[in-house]
JSON list of C-alpha atoms in Angstrom, two decimals:
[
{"chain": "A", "resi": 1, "resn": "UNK", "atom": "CA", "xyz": [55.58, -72.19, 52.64]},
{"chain": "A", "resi": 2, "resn": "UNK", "atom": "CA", "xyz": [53.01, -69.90, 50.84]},
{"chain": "A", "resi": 3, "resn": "UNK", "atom": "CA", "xyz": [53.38, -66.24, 51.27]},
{"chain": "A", "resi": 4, "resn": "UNK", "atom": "CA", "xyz": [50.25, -64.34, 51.12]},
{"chain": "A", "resi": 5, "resn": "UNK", "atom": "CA", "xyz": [52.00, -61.74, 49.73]},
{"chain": "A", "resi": 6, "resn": "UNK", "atom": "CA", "xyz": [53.21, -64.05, 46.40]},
{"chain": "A", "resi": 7, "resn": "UNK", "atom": "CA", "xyz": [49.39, -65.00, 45.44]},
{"chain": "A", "resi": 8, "resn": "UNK", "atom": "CA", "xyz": [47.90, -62.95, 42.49]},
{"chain": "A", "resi": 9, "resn": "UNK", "atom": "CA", "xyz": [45.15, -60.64, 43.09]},
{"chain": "A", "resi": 10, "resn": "UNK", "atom": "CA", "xyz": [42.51, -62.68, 41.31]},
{"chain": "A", "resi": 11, "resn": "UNK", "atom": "CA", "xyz": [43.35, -65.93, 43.20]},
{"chain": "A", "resi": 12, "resn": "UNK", "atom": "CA", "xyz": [43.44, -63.83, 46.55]},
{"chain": "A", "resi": 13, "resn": "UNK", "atom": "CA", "xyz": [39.80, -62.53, 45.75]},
{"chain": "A", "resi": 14, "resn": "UNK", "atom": "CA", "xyz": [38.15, -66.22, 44.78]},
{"chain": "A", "resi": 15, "resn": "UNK", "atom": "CA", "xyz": [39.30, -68.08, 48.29]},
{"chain": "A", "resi": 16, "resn": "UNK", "atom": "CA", "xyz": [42.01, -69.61, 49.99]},
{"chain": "A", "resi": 17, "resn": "UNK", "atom": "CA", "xyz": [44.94, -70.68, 47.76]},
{"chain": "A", "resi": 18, "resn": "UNK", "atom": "CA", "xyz": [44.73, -74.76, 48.53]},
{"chain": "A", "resi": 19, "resn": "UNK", "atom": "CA", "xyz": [46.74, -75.92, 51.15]},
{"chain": "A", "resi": 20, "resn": "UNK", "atom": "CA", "xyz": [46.20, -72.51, 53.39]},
{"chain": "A", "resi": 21, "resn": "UNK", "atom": "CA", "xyz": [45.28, -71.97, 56.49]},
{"chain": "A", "resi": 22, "resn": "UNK", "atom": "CA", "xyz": [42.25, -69.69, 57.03]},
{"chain": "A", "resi": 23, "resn": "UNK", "atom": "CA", "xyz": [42.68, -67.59, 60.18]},
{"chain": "A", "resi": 24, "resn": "UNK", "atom": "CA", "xyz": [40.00, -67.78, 62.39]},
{"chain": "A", "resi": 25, "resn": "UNK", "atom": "CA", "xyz": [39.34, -64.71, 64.34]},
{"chain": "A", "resi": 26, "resn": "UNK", "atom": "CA", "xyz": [35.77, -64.55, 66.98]},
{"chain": "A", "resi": 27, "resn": "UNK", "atom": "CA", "xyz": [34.54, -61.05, 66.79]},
{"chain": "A", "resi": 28, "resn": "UNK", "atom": "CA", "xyz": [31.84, -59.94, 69.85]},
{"chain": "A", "resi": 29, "resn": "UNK", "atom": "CA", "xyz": [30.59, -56.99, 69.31]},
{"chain": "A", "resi": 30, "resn": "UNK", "atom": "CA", "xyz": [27.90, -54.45, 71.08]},
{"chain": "A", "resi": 31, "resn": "UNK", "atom": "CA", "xyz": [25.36, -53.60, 68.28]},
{"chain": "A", "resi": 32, "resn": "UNK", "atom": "CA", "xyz": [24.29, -55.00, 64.73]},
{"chain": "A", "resi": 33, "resn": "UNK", "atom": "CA", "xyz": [25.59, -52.39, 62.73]},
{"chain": "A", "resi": 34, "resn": "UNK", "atom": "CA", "xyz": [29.33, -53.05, 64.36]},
{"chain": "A", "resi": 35, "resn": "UNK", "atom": "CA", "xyz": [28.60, -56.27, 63.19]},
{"chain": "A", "resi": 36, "resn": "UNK", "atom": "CA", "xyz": [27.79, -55.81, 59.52]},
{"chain": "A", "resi": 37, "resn": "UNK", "atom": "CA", "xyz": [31.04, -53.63, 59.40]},
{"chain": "A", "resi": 38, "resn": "UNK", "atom": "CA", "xyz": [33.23, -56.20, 60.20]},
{"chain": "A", "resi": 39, "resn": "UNK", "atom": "CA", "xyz": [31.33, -59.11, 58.22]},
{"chain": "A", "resi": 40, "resn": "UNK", "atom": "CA", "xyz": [31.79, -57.18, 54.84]},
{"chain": "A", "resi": 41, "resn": "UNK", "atom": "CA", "xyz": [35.31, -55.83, 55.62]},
{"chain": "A", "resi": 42, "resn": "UNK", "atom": "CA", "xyz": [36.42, -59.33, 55.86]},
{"chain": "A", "resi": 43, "resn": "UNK", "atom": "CA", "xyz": [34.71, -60.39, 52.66]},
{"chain": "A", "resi": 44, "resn": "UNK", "atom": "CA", "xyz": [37.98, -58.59, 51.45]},
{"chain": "A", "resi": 45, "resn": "UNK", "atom": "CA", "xyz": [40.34, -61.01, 52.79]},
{"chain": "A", "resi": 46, "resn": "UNK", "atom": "CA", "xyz": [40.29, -64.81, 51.68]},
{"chain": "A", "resi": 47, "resn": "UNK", "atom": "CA", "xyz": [42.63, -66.29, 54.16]},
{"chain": "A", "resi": 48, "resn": "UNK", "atom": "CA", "xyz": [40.11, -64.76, 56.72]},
{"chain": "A", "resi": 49, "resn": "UNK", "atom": "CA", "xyz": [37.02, -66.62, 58.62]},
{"chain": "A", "resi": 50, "resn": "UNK", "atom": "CA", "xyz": [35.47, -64.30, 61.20]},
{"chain": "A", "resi": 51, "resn": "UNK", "atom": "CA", "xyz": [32.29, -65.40, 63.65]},
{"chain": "A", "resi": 52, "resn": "UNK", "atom": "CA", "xyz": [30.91, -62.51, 64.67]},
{"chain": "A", "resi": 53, "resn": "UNK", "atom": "CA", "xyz": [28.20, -62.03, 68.11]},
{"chain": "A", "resi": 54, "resn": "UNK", "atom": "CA", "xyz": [26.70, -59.39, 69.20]},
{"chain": "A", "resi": 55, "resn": "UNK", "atom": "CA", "xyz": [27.34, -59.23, 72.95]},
{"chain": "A", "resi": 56, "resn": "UNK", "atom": "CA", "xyz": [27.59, -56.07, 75.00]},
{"chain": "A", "resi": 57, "resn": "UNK", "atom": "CA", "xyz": [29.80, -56.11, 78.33]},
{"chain": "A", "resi": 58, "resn": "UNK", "atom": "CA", "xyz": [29.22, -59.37, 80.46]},
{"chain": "A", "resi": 59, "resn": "UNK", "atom": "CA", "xyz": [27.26, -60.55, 78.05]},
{"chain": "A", "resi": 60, "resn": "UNK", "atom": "CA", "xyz": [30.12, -60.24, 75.65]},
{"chain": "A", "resi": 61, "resn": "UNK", "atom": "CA", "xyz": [32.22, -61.90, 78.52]},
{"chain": "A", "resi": 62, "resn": "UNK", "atom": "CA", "xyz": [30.19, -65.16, 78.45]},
{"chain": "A", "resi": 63, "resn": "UNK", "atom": "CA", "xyz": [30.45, -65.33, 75.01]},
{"chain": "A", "resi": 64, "resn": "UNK", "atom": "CA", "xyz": [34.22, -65.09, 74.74]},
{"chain": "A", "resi": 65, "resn": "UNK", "atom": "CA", "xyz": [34.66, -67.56, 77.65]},
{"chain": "A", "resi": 66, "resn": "UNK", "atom": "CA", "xyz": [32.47, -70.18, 75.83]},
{"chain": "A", "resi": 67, "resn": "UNK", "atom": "CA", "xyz": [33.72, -69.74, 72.34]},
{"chain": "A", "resi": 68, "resn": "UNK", "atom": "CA", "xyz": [37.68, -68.87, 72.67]},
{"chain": "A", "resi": 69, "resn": "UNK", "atom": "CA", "xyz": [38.80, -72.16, 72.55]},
{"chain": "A", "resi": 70, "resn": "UNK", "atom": "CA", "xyz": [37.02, -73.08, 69.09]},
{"chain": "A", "resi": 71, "resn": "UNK", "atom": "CA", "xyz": [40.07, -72.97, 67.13]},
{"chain": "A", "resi": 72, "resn": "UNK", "atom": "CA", "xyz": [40.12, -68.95, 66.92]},
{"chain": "A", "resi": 73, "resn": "UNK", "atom": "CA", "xyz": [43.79, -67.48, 66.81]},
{"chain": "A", "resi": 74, "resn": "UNK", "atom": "CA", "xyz": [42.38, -63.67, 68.42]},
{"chain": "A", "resi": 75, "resn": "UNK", "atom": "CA", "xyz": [39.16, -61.90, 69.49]},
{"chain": "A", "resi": 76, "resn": "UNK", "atom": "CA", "xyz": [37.82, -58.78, 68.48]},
{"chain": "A", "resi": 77, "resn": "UNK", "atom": "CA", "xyz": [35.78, -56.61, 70.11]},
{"chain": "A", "resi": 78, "resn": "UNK", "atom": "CA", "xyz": [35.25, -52.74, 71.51]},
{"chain": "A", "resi": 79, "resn": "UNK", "atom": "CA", "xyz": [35.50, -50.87, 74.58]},
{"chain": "A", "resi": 80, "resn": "UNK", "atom": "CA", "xyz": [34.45, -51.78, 77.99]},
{"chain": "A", "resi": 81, "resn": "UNK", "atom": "CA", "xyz": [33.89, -54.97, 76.56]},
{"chain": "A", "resi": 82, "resn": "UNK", "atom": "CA", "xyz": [37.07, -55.30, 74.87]},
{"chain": "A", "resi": 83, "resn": "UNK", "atom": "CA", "xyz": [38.41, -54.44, 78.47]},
{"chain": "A", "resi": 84, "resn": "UNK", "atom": "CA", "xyz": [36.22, -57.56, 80.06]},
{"chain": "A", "resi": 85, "resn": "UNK", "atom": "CA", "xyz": [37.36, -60.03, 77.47]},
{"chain": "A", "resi": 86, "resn": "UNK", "atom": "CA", "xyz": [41.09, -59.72, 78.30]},
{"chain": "A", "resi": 87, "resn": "UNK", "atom": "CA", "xyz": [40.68, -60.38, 81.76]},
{"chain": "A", "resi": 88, "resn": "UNK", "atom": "CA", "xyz": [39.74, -63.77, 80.75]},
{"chain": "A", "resi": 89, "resn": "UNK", "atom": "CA", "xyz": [41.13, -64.67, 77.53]},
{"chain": "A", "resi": 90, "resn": "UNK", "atom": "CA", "xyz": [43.30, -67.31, 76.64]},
{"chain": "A", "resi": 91, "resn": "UNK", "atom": "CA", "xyz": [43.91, -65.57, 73.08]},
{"chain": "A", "resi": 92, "resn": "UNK", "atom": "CA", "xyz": [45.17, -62.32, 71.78]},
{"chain": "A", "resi": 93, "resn": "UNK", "atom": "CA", "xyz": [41.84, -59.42, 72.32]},
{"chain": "A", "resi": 94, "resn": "UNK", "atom": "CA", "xyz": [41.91, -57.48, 69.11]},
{"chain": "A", "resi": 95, "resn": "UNK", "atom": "CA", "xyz": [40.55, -53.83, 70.06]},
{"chain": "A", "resi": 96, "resn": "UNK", "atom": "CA", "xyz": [38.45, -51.69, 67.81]},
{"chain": "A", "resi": 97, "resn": "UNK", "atom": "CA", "xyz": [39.58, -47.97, 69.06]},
{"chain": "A", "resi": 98, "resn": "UNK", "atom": "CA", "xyz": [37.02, -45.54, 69.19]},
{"chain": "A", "resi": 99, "resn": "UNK", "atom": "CA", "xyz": [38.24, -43.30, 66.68]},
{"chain": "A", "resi": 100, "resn": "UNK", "atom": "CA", "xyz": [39.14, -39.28, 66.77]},
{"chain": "A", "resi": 101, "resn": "UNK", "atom": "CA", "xyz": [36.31, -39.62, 63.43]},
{"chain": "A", "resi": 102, "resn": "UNK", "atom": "CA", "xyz": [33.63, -41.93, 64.87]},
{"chain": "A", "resi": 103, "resn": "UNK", "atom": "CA", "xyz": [33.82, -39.40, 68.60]},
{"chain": "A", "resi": 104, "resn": "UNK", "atom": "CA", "xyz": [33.48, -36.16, 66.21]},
{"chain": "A", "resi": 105, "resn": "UNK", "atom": "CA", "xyz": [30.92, -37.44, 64.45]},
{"chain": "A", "resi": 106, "resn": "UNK", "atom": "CA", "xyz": [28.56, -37.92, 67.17]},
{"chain": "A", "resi": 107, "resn": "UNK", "atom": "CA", "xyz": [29.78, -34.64, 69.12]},
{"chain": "A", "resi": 108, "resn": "UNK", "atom": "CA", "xyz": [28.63, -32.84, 65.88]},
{"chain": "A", "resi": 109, "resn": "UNK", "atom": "CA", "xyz": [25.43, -34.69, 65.60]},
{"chain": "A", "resi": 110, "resn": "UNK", "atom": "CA", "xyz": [24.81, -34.03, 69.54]},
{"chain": "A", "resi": 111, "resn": "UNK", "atom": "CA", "xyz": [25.41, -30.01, 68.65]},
{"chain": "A", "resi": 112, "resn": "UNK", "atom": "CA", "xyz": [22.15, -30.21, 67.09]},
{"chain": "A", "resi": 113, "resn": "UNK", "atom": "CA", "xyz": [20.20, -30.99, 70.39]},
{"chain": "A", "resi": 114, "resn": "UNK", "atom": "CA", "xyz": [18.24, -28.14, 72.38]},
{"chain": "A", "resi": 115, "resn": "UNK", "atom": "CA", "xyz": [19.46, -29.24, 76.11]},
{"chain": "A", "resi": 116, "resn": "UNK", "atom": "CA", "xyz": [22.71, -30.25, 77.95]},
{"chain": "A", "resi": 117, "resn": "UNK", "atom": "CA", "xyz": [24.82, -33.17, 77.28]},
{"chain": "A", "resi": 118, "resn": "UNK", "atom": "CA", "xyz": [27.37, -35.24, 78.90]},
{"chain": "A", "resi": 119, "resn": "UNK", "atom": "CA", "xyz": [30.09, -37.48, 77.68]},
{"chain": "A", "resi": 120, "resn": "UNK", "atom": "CA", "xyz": [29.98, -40.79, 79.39]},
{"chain": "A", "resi": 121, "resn": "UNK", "atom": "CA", "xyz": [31.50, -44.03, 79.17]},
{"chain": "A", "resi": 122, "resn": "UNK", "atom": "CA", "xyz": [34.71, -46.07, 79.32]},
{"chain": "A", "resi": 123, "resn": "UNK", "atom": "CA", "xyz": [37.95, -44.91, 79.58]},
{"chain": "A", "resi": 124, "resn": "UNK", "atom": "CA", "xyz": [38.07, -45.45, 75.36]},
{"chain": "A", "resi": 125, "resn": "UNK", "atom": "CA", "xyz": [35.52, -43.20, 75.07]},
{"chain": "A", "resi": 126, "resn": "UNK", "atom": "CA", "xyz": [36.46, -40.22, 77.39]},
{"chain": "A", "resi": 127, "resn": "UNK", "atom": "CA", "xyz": [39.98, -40.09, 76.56]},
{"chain": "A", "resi": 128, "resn": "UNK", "atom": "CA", "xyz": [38.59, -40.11, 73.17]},
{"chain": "A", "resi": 129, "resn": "UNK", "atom": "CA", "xyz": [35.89, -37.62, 73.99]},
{"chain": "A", "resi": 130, "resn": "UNK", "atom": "CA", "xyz": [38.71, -35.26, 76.26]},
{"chain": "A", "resi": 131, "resn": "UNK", "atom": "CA", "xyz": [41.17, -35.74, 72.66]},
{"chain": "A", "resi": 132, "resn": "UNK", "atom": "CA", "xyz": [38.25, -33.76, 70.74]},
{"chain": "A", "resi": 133, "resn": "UNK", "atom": "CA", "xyz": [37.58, -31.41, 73.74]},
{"chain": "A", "resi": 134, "resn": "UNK", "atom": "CA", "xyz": [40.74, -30.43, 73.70]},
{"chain": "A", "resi": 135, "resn": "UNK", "atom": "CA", "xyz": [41.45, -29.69, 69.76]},
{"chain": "A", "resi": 136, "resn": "UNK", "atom": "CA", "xyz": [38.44, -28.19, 69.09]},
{"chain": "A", "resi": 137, "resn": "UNK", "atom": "CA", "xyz": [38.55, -26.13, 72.16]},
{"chain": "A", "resi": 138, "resn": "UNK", "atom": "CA", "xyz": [34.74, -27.35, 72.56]},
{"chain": "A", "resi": 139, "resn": "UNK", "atom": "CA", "xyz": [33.50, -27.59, 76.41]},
{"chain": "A", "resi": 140, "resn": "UNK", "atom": "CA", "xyz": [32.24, -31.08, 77.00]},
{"chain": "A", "resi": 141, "resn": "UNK", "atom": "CA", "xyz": [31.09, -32.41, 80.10]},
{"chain": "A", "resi": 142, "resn": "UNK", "atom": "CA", "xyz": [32.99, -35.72, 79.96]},
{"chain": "A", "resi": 143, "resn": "UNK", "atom": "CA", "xyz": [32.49, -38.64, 82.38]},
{"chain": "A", "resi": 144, "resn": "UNK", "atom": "CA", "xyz": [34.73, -41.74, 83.13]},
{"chain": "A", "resi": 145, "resn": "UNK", "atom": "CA", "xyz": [33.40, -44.99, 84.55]},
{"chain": "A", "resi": 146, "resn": "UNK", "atom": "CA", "xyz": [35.40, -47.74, 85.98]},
{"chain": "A", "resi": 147, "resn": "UNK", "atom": "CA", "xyz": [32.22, -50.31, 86.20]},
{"chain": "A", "resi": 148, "resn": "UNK", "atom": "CA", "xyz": [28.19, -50.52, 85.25]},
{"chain": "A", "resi": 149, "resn": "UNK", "atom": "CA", "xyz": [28.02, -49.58, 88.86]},
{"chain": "A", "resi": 150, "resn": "UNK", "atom": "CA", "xyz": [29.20, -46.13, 88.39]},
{"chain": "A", "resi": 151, "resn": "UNK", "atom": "CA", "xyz": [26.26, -45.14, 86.25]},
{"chain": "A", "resi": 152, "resn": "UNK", "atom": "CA", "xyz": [23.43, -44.85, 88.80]},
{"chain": "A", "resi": 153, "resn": "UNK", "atom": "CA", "xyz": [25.67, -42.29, 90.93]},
{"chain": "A", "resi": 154, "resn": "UNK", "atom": "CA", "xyz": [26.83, -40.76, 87.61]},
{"chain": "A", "resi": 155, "resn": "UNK", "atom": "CA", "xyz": [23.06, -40.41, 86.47]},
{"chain": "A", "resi": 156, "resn": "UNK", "atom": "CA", "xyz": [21.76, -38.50, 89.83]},
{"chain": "A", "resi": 157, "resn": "UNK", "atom": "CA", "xyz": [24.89, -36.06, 89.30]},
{"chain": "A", "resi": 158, "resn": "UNK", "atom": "CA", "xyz": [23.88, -35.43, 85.99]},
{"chain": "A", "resi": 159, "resn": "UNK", "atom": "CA", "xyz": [20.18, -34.90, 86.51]},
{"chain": "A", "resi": 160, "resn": "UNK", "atom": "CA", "xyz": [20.53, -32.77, 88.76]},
{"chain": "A", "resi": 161, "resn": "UNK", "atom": "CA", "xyz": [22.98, -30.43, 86.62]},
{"chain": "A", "resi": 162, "resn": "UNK", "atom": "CA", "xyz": [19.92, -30.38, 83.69]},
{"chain": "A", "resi": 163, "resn": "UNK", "atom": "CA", "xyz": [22.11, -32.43, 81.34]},
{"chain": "A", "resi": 164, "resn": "UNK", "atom": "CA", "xyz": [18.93, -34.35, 79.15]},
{"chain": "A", "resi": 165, "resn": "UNK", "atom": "CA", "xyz": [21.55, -35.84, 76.56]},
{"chain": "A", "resi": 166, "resn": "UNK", "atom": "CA", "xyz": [23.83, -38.97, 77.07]},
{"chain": "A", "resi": 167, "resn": "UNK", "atom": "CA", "xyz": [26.46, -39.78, 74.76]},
{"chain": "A", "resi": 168, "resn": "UNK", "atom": "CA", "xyz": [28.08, -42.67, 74.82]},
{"chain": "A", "resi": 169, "resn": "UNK", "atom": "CA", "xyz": [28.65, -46.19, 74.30]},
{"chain": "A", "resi": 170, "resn": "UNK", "atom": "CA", "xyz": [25.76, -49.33, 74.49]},
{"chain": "A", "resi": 171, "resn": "UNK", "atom": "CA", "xyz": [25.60, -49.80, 77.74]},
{"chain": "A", "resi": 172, "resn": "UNK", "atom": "CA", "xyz": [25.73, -46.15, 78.70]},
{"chain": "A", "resi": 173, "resn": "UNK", "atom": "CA", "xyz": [23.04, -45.24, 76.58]},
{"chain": "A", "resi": 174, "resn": "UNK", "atom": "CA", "xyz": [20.40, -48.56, 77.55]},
{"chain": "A", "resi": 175, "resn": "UNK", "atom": "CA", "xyz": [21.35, -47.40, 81.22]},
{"chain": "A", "resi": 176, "resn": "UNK", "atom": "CA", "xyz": [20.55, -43.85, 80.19]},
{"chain": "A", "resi": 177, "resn": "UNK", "atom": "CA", "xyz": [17.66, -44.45, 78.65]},
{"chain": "A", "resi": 178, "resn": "UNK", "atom": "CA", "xyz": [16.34, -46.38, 81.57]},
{"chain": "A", "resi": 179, "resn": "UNK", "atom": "CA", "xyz": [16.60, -42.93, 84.05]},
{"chain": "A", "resi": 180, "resn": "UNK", "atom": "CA", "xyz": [14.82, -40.92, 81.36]},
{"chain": "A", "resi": 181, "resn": "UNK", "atom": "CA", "xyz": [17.68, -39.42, 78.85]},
{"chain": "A", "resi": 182, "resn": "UNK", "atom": "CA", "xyz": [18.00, -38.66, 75.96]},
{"chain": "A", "resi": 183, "resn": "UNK", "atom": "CA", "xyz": [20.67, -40.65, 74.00]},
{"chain": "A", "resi": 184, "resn": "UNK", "atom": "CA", "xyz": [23.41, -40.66, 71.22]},
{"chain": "A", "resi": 185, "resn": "UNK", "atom": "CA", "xyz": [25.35, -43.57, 70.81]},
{"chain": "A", "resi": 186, "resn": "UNK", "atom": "CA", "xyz": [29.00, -43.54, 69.42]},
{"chain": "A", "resi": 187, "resn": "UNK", "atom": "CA", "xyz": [29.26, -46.01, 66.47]},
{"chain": "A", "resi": 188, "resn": "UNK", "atom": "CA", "xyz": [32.43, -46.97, 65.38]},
{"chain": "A", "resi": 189, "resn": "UNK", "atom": "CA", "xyz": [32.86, -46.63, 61.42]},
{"chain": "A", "resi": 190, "resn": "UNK", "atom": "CA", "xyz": [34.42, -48.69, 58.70]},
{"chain": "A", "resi": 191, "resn": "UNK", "atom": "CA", "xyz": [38.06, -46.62, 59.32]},
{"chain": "A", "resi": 192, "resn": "UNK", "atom": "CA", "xyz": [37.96, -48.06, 63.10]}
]
C-alpha cells in the first residue's frame, strides 16, 4: 500500500505516483467564481480529480442526481444547496461553510450602502450572519428561510420596512433582484 504521506514533495506536485488511485470528488456549485476557487485549490493535490458545475438549488439537485453515480467518492457543494443534495445522495455531501470571514466581509462592504439592509438566506447564512451580529454587537436585520417559497412573503415584509439592500446567498439575491432590491451576495473565499 502507498501512503500519501511517504511520496516526496516533487513527485506529489508532477501527478499521481503510478499505481494510485485518484479520488474523484463532483463539486456543484452556485456561481463561477466558487468554481474557479475550488478548480485551482485542487491543482494542489495530485491524487485529486474534481468536476466541478455550477448549479444553484434544484438546479444543483438535478445535477447531483444525474452525476453521483460516475465513480465520485463525495460531493461538494454550499448552502441551501448543499442542504438539497443530501436529501438525495447516495455519497458523502462535502459542505463549504459560510465562513465567520466570507459573512464579515460582505457586512462591511454592505456598511457602505445609503439605505436599509436585511440578512437573508439559509440557515448557513443567518446563523452565520446572527454569529457576527452578535460579536460585533452590530444590529442586523437577519432573516431565515426554510424554502424558495419563503422569499415572496419575506420580500413584502421587507419592503414595507424600507429595507432597499439584500444580502445573501444566489438565490436570495436573483429573487431579490427580481422585486426591485438592491443586492450583495456572500461569496465564499479560498479559506472556506
Amino acid at each position: 500500500m502507498i501512503y500519501w504521506s511517504h511520496i516526496p514533495q516533487n513527485i506529489k506536485r508532477r501527478g499521481v505516483v503510478p499505481g494510485m488511485k485518484r479520488i474523484k470528488l463532483l463539486a456543484i456549485v452556485p456561481y463561477e467564481g466558487l468554481r474557479e476557487i475550488i478548480n485551482e485549490s485542487a491543482k494542489a493535490f495530485a491524487d485529486l480529480e474534481v468536476d466541478t458545475y455550477i448549479g444553484d438549488m434544484y438546479e444543483g439537485l438535478h445535477i447531483a442526481q444525474e452525476l453521483q453515480h460516475n465513480g465520485y467518492v463525495a460531493i461538494i457543494s454550499r448552502a441551501g444547496t448543499a442542504e438539497l443534495i443530501e436529501t438525495v445522495a447516495n455519497i458523502p455531501v462535502i459542505r463549504i461553510q459560510i465562513s465567520v470571514c466570507d459573512m464579515l466581509r460582505t457586512i462591511k462592504l454592505a456598511q457602505n450602502y445609503i439605505g436599509e439592509s436585511a440578512v437573508v438566506g439559509f440557515k448557513a447564512i443567518g446563523d452565520c450572519a446572527k454569529s457576527i451580529s452578535d460579536l460585533m454587537q452590530y444590529s442586523l436585520e437577519i432573516h431565515t428561510i426554510d424554502s424558495e417559497d419563503d422569499l415572496k412573503n419575506c420580500f413584502s415584509d421587507l419592503k414595507e420596512q424600507g429595507i432597499s439592500l439584500i444580502i445573501g446567498d444566489v438565490i436570495t439575491t436573483l429573487h431579490a433582484k427580481h422585486y426591485g432590491f438592491n443586492t450583495i451576495l456572500v461569496m465564499s473565499g479560498r479559506e472556506s
